[in-house]
Tab-separated table of C-alpha atoms and ligand atoms in Angstrom:
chain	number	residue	atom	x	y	z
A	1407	UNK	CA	100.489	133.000	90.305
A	1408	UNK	CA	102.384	133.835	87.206
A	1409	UNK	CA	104.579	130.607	88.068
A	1410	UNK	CA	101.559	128.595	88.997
A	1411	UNK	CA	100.816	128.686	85.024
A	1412	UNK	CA	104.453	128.492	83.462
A	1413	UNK	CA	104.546	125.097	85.860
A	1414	UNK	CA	100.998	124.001	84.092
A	1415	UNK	CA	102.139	125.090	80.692
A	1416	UNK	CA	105.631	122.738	80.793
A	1417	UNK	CA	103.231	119.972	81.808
A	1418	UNK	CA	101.170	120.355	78.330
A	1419	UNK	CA	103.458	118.012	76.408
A	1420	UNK	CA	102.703	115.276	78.839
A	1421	UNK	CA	98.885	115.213	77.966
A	1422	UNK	CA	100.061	116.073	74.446
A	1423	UNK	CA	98.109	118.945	74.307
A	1424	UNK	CA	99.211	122.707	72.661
A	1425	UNK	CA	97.481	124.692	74.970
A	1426	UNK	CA	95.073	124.288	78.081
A	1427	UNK	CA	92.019	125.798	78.268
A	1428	UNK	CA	90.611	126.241	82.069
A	1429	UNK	CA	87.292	126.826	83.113
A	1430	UNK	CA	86.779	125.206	86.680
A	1431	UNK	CA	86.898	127.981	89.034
A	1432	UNK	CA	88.993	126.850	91.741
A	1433	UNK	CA	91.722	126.289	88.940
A	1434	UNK	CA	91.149	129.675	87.277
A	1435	UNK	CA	91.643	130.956	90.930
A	1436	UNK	CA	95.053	128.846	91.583
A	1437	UNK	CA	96.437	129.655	87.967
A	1438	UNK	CA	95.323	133.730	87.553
A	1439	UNK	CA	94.382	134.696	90.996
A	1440	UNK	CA	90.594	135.394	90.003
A	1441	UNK	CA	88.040	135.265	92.558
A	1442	UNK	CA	84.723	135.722	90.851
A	1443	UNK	CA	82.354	132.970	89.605
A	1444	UNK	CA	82.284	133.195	85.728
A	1445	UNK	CA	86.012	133.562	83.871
A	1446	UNK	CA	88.450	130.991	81.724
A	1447	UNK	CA	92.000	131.147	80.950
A	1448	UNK	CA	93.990	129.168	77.948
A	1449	UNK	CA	97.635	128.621	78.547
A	1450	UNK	CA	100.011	127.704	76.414
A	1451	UNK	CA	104.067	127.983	75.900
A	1452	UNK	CA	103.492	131.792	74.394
A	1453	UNK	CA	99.928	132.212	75.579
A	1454	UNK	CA	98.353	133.685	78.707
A	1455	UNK	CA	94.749	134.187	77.708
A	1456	UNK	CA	92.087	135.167	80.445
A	1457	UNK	CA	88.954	135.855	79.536
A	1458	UNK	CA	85.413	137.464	81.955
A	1459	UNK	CA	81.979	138.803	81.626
A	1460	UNK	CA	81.173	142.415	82.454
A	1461	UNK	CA	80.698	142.238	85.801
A	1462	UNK	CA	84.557	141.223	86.792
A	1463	UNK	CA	86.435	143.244	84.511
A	1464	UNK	CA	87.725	145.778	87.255
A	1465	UNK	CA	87.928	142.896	90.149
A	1466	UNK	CA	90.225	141.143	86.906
A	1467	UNK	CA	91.932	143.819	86.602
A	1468	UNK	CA	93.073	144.243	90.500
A	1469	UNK	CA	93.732	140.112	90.956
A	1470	UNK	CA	94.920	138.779	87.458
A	1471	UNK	CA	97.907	139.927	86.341
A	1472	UNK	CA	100.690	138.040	83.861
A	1473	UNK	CA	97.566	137.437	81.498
A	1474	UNK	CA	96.289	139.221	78.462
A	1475	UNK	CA	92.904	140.391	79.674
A	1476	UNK	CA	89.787	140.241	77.312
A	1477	UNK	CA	85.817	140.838	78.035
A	1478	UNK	CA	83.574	137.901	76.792
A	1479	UNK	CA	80.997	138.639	74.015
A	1480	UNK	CA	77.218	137.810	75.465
A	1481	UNK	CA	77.824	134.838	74.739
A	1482	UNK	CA	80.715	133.344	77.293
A	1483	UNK	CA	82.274	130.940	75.703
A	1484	UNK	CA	82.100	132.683	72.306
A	1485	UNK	CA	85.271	134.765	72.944
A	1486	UNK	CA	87.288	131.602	71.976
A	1487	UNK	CA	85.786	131.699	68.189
A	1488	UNK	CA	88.657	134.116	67.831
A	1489	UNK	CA	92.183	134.230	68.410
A	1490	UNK	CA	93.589	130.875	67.225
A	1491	UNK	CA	97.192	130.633	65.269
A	1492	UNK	CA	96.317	129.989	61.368
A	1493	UNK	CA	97.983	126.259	61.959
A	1494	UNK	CA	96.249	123.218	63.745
A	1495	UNK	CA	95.885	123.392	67.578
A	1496	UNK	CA	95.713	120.748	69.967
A	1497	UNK	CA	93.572	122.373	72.501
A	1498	UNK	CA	93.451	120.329	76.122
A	1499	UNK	CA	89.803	120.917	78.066
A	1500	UNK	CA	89.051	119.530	81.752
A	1501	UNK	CA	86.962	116.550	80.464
A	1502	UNK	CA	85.920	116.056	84.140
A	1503	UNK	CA	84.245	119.191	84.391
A	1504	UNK	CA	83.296	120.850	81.164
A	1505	UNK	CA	79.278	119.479	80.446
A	1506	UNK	CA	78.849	117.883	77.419
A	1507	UNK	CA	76.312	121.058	76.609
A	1508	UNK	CA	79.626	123.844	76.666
A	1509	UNK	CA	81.349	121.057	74.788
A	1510	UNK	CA	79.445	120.807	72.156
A	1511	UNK	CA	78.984	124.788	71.796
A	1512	UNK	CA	82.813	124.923	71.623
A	1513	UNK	CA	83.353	122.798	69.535
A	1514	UNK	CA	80.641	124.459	66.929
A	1515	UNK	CA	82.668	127.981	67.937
A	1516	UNK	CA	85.892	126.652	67.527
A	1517	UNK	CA	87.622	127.313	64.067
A	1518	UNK	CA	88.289	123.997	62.380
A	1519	UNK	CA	92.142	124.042	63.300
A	1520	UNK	CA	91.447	123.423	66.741
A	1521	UNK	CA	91.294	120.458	68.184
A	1522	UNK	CA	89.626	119.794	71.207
A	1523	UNK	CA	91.513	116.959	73.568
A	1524	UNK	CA	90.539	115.657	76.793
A	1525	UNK	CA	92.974	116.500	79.523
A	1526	UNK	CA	91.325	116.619	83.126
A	1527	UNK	CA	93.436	116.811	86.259
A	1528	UNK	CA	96.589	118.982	84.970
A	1529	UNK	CA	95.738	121.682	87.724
A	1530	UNK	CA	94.581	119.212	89.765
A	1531	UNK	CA	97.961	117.513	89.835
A	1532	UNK	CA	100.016	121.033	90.103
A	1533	UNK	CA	97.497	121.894	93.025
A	1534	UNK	CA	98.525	119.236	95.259
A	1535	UNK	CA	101.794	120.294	96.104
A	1536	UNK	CA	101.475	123.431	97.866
A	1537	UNK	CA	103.402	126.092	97.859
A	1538	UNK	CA	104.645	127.486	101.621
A	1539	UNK	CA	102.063	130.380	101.516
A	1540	UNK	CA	99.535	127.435	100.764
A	1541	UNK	CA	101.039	125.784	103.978
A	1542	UNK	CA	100.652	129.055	106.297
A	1543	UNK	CA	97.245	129.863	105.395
A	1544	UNK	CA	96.226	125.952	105.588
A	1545	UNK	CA	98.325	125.791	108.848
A	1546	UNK	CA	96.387	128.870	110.380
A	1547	UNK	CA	92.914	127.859	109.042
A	1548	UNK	CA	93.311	124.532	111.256
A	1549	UNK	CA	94.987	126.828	114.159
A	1550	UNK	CA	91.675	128.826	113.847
A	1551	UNK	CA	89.691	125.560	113.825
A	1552	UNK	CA	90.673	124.041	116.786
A	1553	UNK	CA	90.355	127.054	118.518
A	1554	UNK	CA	86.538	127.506	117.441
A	1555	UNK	CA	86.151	123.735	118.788
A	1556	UNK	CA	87.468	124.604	122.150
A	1557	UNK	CA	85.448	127.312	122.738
A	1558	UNK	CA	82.680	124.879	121.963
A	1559	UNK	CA	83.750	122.001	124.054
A	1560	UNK	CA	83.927	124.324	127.101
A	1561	UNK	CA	80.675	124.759	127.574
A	1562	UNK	CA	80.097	120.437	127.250
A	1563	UNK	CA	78.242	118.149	125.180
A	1564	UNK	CA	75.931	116.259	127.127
A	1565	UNK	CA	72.030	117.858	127.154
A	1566	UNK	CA	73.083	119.928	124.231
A	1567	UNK	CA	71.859	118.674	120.409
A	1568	UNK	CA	73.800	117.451	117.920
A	1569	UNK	CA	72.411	120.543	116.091
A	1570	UNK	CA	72.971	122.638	118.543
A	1571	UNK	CA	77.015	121.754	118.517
A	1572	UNK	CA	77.256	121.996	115.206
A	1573	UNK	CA	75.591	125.674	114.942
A	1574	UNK	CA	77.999	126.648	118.018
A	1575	UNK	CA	80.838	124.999	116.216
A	1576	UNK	CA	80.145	127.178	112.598
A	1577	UNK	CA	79.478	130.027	114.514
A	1578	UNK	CA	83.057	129.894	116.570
A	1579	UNK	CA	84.491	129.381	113.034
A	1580	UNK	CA	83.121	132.860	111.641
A	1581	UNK	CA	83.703	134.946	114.651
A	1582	UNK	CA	87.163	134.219	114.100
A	1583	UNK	CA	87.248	135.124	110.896
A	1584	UNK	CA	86.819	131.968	108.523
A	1585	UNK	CA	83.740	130.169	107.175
A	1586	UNK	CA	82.644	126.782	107.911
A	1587	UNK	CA	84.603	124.597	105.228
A	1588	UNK	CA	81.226	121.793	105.343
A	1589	UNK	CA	78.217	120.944	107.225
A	1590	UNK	CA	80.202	120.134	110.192
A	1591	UNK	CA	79.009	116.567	111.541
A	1592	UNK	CA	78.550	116.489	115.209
A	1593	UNK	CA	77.109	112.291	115.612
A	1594	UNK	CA	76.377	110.795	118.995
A	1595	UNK	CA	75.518	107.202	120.079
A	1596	UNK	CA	74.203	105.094	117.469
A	1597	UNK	CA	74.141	107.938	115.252
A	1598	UNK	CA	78.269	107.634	115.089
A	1599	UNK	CA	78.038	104.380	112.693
A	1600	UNK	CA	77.223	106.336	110.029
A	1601	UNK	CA	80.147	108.112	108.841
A	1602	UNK	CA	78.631	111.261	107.269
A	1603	UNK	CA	75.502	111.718	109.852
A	1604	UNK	CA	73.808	114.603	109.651
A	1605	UNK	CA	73.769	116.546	112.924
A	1606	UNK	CA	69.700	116.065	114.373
A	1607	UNK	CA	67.812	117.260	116.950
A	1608	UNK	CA	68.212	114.450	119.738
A	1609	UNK	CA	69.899	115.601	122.929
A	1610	UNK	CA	73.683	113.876	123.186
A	1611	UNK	CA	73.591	111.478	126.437
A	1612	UNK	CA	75.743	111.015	128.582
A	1613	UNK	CA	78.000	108.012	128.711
A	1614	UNK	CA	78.553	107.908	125.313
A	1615	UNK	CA	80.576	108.451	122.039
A	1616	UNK	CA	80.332	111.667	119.967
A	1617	UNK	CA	82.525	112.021	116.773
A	1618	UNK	CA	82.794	116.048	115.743
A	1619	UNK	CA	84.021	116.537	112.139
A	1620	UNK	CA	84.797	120.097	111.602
A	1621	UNK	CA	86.792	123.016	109.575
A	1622	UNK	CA	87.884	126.319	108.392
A	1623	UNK	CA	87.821	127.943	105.287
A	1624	UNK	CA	90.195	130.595	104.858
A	1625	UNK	CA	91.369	132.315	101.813
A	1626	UNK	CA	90.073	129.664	99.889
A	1627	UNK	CA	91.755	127.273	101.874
A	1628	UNK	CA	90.551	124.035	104.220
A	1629	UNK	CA	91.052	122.150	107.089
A	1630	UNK	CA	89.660	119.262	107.476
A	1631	UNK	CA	89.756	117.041	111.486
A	1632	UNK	CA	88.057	114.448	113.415
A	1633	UNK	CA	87.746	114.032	116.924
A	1634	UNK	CA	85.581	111.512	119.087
A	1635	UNK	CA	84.811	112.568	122.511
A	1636	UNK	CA	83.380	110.816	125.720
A	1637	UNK	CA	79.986	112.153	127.864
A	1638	UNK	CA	80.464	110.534	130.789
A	1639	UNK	CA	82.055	107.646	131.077
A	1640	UNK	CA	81.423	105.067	127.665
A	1641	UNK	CA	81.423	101.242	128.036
A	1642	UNK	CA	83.868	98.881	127.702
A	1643	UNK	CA	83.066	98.184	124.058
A	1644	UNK	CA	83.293	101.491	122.979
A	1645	UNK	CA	86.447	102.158	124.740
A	1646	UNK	CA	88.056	99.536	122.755
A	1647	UNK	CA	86.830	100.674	119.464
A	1648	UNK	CA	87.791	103.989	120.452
A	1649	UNK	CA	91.838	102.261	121.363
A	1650	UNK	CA	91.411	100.648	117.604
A	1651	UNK	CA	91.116	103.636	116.318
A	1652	UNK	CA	93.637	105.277	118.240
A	1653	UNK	CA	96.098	102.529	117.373
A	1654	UNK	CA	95.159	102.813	113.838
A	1655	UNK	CA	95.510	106.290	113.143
A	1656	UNK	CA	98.865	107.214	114.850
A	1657	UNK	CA	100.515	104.023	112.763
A	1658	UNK	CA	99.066	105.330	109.537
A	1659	UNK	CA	100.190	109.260	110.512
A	1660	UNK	CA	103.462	107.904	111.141
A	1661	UNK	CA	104.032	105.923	107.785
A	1662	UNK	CA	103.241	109.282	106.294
A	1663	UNK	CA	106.529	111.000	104.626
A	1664	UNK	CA	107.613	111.213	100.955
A	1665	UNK	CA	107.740	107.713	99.387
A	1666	UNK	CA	105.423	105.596	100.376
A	1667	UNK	CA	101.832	105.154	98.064
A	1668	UNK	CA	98.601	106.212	99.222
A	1669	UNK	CA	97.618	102.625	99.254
A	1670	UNK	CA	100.260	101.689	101.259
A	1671	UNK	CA	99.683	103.891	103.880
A	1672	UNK	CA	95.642	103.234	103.904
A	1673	UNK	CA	97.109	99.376	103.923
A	1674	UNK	CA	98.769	100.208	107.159
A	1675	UNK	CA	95.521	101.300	109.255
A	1676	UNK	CA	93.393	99.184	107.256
A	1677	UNK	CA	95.572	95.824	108.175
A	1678	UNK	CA	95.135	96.650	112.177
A	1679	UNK	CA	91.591	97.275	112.140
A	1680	UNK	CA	91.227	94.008	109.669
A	1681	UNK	CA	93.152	92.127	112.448
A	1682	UNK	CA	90.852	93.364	115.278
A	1683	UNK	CA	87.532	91.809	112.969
A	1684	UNK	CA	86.011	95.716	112.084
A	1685	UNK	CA	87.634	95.116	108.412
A	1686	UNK	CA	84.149	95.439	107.404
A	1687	UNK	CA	83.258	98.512	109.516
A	1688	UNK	CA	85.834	100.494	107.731
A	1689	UNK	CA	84.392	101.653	104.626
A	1690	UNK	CA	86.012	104.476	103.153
A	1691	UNK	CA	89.676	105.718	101.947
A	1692	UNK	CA	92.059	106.550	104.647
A	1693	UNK	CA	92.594	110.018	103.512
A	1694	UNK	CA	92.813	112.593	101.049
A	1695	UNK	CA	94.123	115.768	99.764
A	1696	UNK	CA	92.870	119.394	101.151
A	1697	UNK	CA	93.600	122.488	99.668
A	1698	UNK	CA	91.360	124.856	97.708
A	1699	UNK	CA	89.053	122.115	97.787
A	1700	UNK	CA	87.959	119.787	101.210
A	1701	UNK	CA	88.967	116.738	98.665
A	1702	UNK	CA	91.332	116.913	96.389
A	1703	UNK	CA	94.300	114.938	95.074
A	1704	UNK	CA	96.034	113.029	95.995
A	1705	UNK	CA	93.785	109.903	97.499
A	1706	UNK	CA	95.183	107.559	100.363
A	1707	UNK	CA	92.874	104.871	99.721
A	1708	UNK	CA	93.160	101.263	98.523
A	1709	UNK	CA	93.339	101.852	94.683
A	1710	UNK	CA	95.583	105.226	95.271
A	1711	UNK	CA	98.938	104.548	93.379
A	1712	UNK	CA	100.960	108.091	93.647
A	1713	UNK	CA	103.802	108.481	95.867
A	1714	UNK	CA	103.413	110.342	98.524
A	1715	UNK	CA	105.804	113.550	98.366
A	1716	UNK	CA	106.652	117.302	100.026
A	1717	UNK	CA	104.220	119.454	99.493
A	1718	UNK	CA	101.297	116.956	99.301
A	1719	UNK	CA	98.489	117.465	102.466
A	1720	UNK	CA	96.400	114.790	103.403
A	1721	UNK	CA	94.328	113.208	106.010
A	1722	UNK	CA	94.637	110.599	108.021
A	1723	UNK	CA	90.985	109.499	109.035
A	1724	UNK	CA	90.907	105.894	110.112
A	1725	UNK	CA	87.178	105.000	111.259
A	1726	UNK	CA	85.406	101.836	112.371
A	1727	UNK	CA	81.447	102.246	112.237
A	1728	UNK	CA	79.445	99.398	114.041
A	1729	UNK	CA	75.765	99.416	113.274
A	1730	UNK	CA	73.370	99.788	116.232
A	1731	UNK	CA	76.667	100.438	118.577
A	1732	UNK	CA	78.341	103.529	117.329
A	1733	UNK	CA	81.437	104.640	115.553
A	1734	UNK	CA	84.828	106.580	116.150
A	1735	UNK	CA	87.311	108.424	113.831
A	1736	UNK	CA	90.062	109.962	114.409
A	1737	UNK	CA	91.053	112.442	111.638
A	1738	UNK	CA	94.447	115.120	111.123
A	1739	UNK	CA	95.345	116.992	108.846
A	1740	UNK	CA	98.806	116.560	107.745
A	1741	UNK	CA	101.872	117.990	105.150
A	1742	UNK	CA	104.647	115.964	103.841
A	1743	UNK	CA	107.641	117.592	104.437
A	1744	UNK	CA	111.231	116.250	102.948
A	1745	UNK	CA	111.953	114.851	106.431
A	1746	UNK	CA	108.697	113.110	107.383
A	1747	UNK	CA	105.705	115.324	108.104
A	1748	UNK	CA	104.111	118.179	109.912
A	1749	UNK	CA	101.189	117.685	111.924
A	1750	UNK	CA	98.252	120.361	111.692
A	1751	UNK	CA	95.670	118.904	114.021
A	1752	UNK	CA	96.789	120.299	117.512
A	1753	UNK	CA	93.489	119.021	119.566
A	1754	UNK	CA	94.646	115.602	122.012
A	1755	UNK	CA	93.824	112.129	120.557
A	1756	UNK	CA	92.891	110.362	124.044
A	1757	UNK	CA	89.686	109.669	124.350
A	1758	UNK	CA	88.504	112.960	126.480
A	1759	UNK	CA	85.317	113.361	129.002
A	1760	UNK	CA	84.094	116.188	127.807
A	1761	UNK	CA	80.548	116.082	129.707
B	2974	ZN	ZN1	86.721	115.525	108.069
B	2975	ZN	ZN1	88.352	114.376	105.698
């Protein structure tokens, strides 16, 4: 952890900022360690600052370390008032997540020296190249996901609700040991145009489409995958979506490696299912980054302009929705290595008969 924050604290003089002050709590976790819901940390060249309430002081004490430890006042954010060099500071605050309420407070608790500045996404941009713990525990947190799906798939689809799936599918997750990482969408038939469907209580038919989206938390860390299975046997048109898809996905996955822009590789599935006339049934981003958080930097999506390097994780979730019809995606998880990639996703990408 300790090198998490020297990293974050060489990065300062980019966003021209003295020190960083960090309250989001995935952040505070990645920089100190710190597991509980209420803390901050400021970190500068010479400072290590971590601050909690009451209630964390021991848990603090057994997860931060590297940090000067101090217990907050009533008040939270009041144990900044205090502690400032007698010279002006340029203070950097996470403008994306601080409400304008705590800013205001701070900046009435704030001695007049220091300034607050606007500097959102320093973690963020640290975060997204993992470490190779980060790798393991997001490698076996998609091991442990697939496996929870399996045992799920065994027992079929058909006659079962879309409910029903996705209860058996979060309940797989946490007898093996994780937590669901979202509402895990299980969407059938018609229901599979819409790309975030929430599971309902019609029973899945046979002869159809059903896309599963599904994950693992596990010490704080995601996966994030995609599959669409048959019941049955699906029509024609749905088989060729489904082959679209297909097509689409493995092209983009394989563009993946250090380099290339997110855009360029969401330009790469987005230009074969454009070409195929479901340009406009493919309405979100390609991918994105998955770490501490389900989405997180970086983006592969049209307007994403950062290189893709090692370290980075992404998706790779082509999808084409067709309203009244159905939809398929296809999604894996994937890290950038310095030779090309590693693949997470272990379940098979032809379209399956599951029943
Ligand atoms: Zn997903
Ligand atoms: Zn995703």
């Amino acid at each position: 952890m300790t090198a998490r924050a020297e990293r974050v604290a060489l990065r300062l003089p980019d966003a021209e900022v003295d020190c960083l002050l960090v309250t989001s709590p995935v952040n505070l976790r990645y920089l100190t360690g710190f597991t509980g819901s209420n803390g901050l940390c400021v970190i500068g060249p010479e400072v290590r600052r971590f601050v909690t309430d009451f209630r964390y002081v021991e848990r603090a004490a057994r997860e931060v370390h590297g940090f000067e430890h101090e217990r907050s006042p009533t008040e939270f954010l009041a144990a900044l008032r205090e502690g400032w060099p007698d010279r002006p500071v340029r203070l950097g605050f996470e403008d994306h997540l601080l409400t304008v309420r705590q800013h205001a407070r701070l900046r009435e608790l704030l001695p007049a020296q220091v300034e607050l500045v606007a500097a959102g996404g320093l973690v963020e941009r640290e975060r997204a190249v993992k470490e190779p713990g980060e790798l393991e525990t997001i490698a076996a947190a998609a091991a442990l996901a697939d496996d929870a799906l399996e045992e799920v798939l065994g027992a079929g689809l058909a006659g079962r609700t879309e409910r029903a799936v996705a209860l058996a599918v979060e309940d797989a997750v946490r007898r093996r040991g994780g937590e669901p990482a979202f509402s895990t969408i299980v969407a059938a038939g018609v229901n599979g145009s819409s790309p975030h469907a929430s599971p309902g209580d019609t029973e899945i038919p046979q002869g159809t489409l059903v896309t599963i989206d599904w994950g693992a938390r596990l010490d704080g860390y995601h996966s994030d995958c995609t599959r669409t299975f048959a019941t049955g046997s699906p029509g024609e048109d749905l088989r060729a979506l489904y082959a679209l898809v297909e097509r689409a996905q493995a092209a983009a996955l394989d563009a993946v490696r250090p380099g290339p822009a997110g855009r360029e590789v969401d330009a790469i599935a987005r230009e074969l299912i454009g070409a195929a006339g479901h340009g406009e049934h493919f309405g979100h981003g390609l991918g994105h980054g998955v770490g501490l958080e389900v989405h997180e930097a970086p983006r592969l999506a049209t307007t994403a302009g950062e290189a893709l390097q090692p370290g980075h994780v992404v998706t790779v979730e082509p999808g084409v929705y067709v309203p009244g019809v159905g939809g398929v995606r296809i999604e894996d998880l994937v890290a950038v290595t310095e030779g090309g990639r590693r693949v997470f996703s272990r379940l098979g990408k032809q379209l399956t008969s599951v029943g």
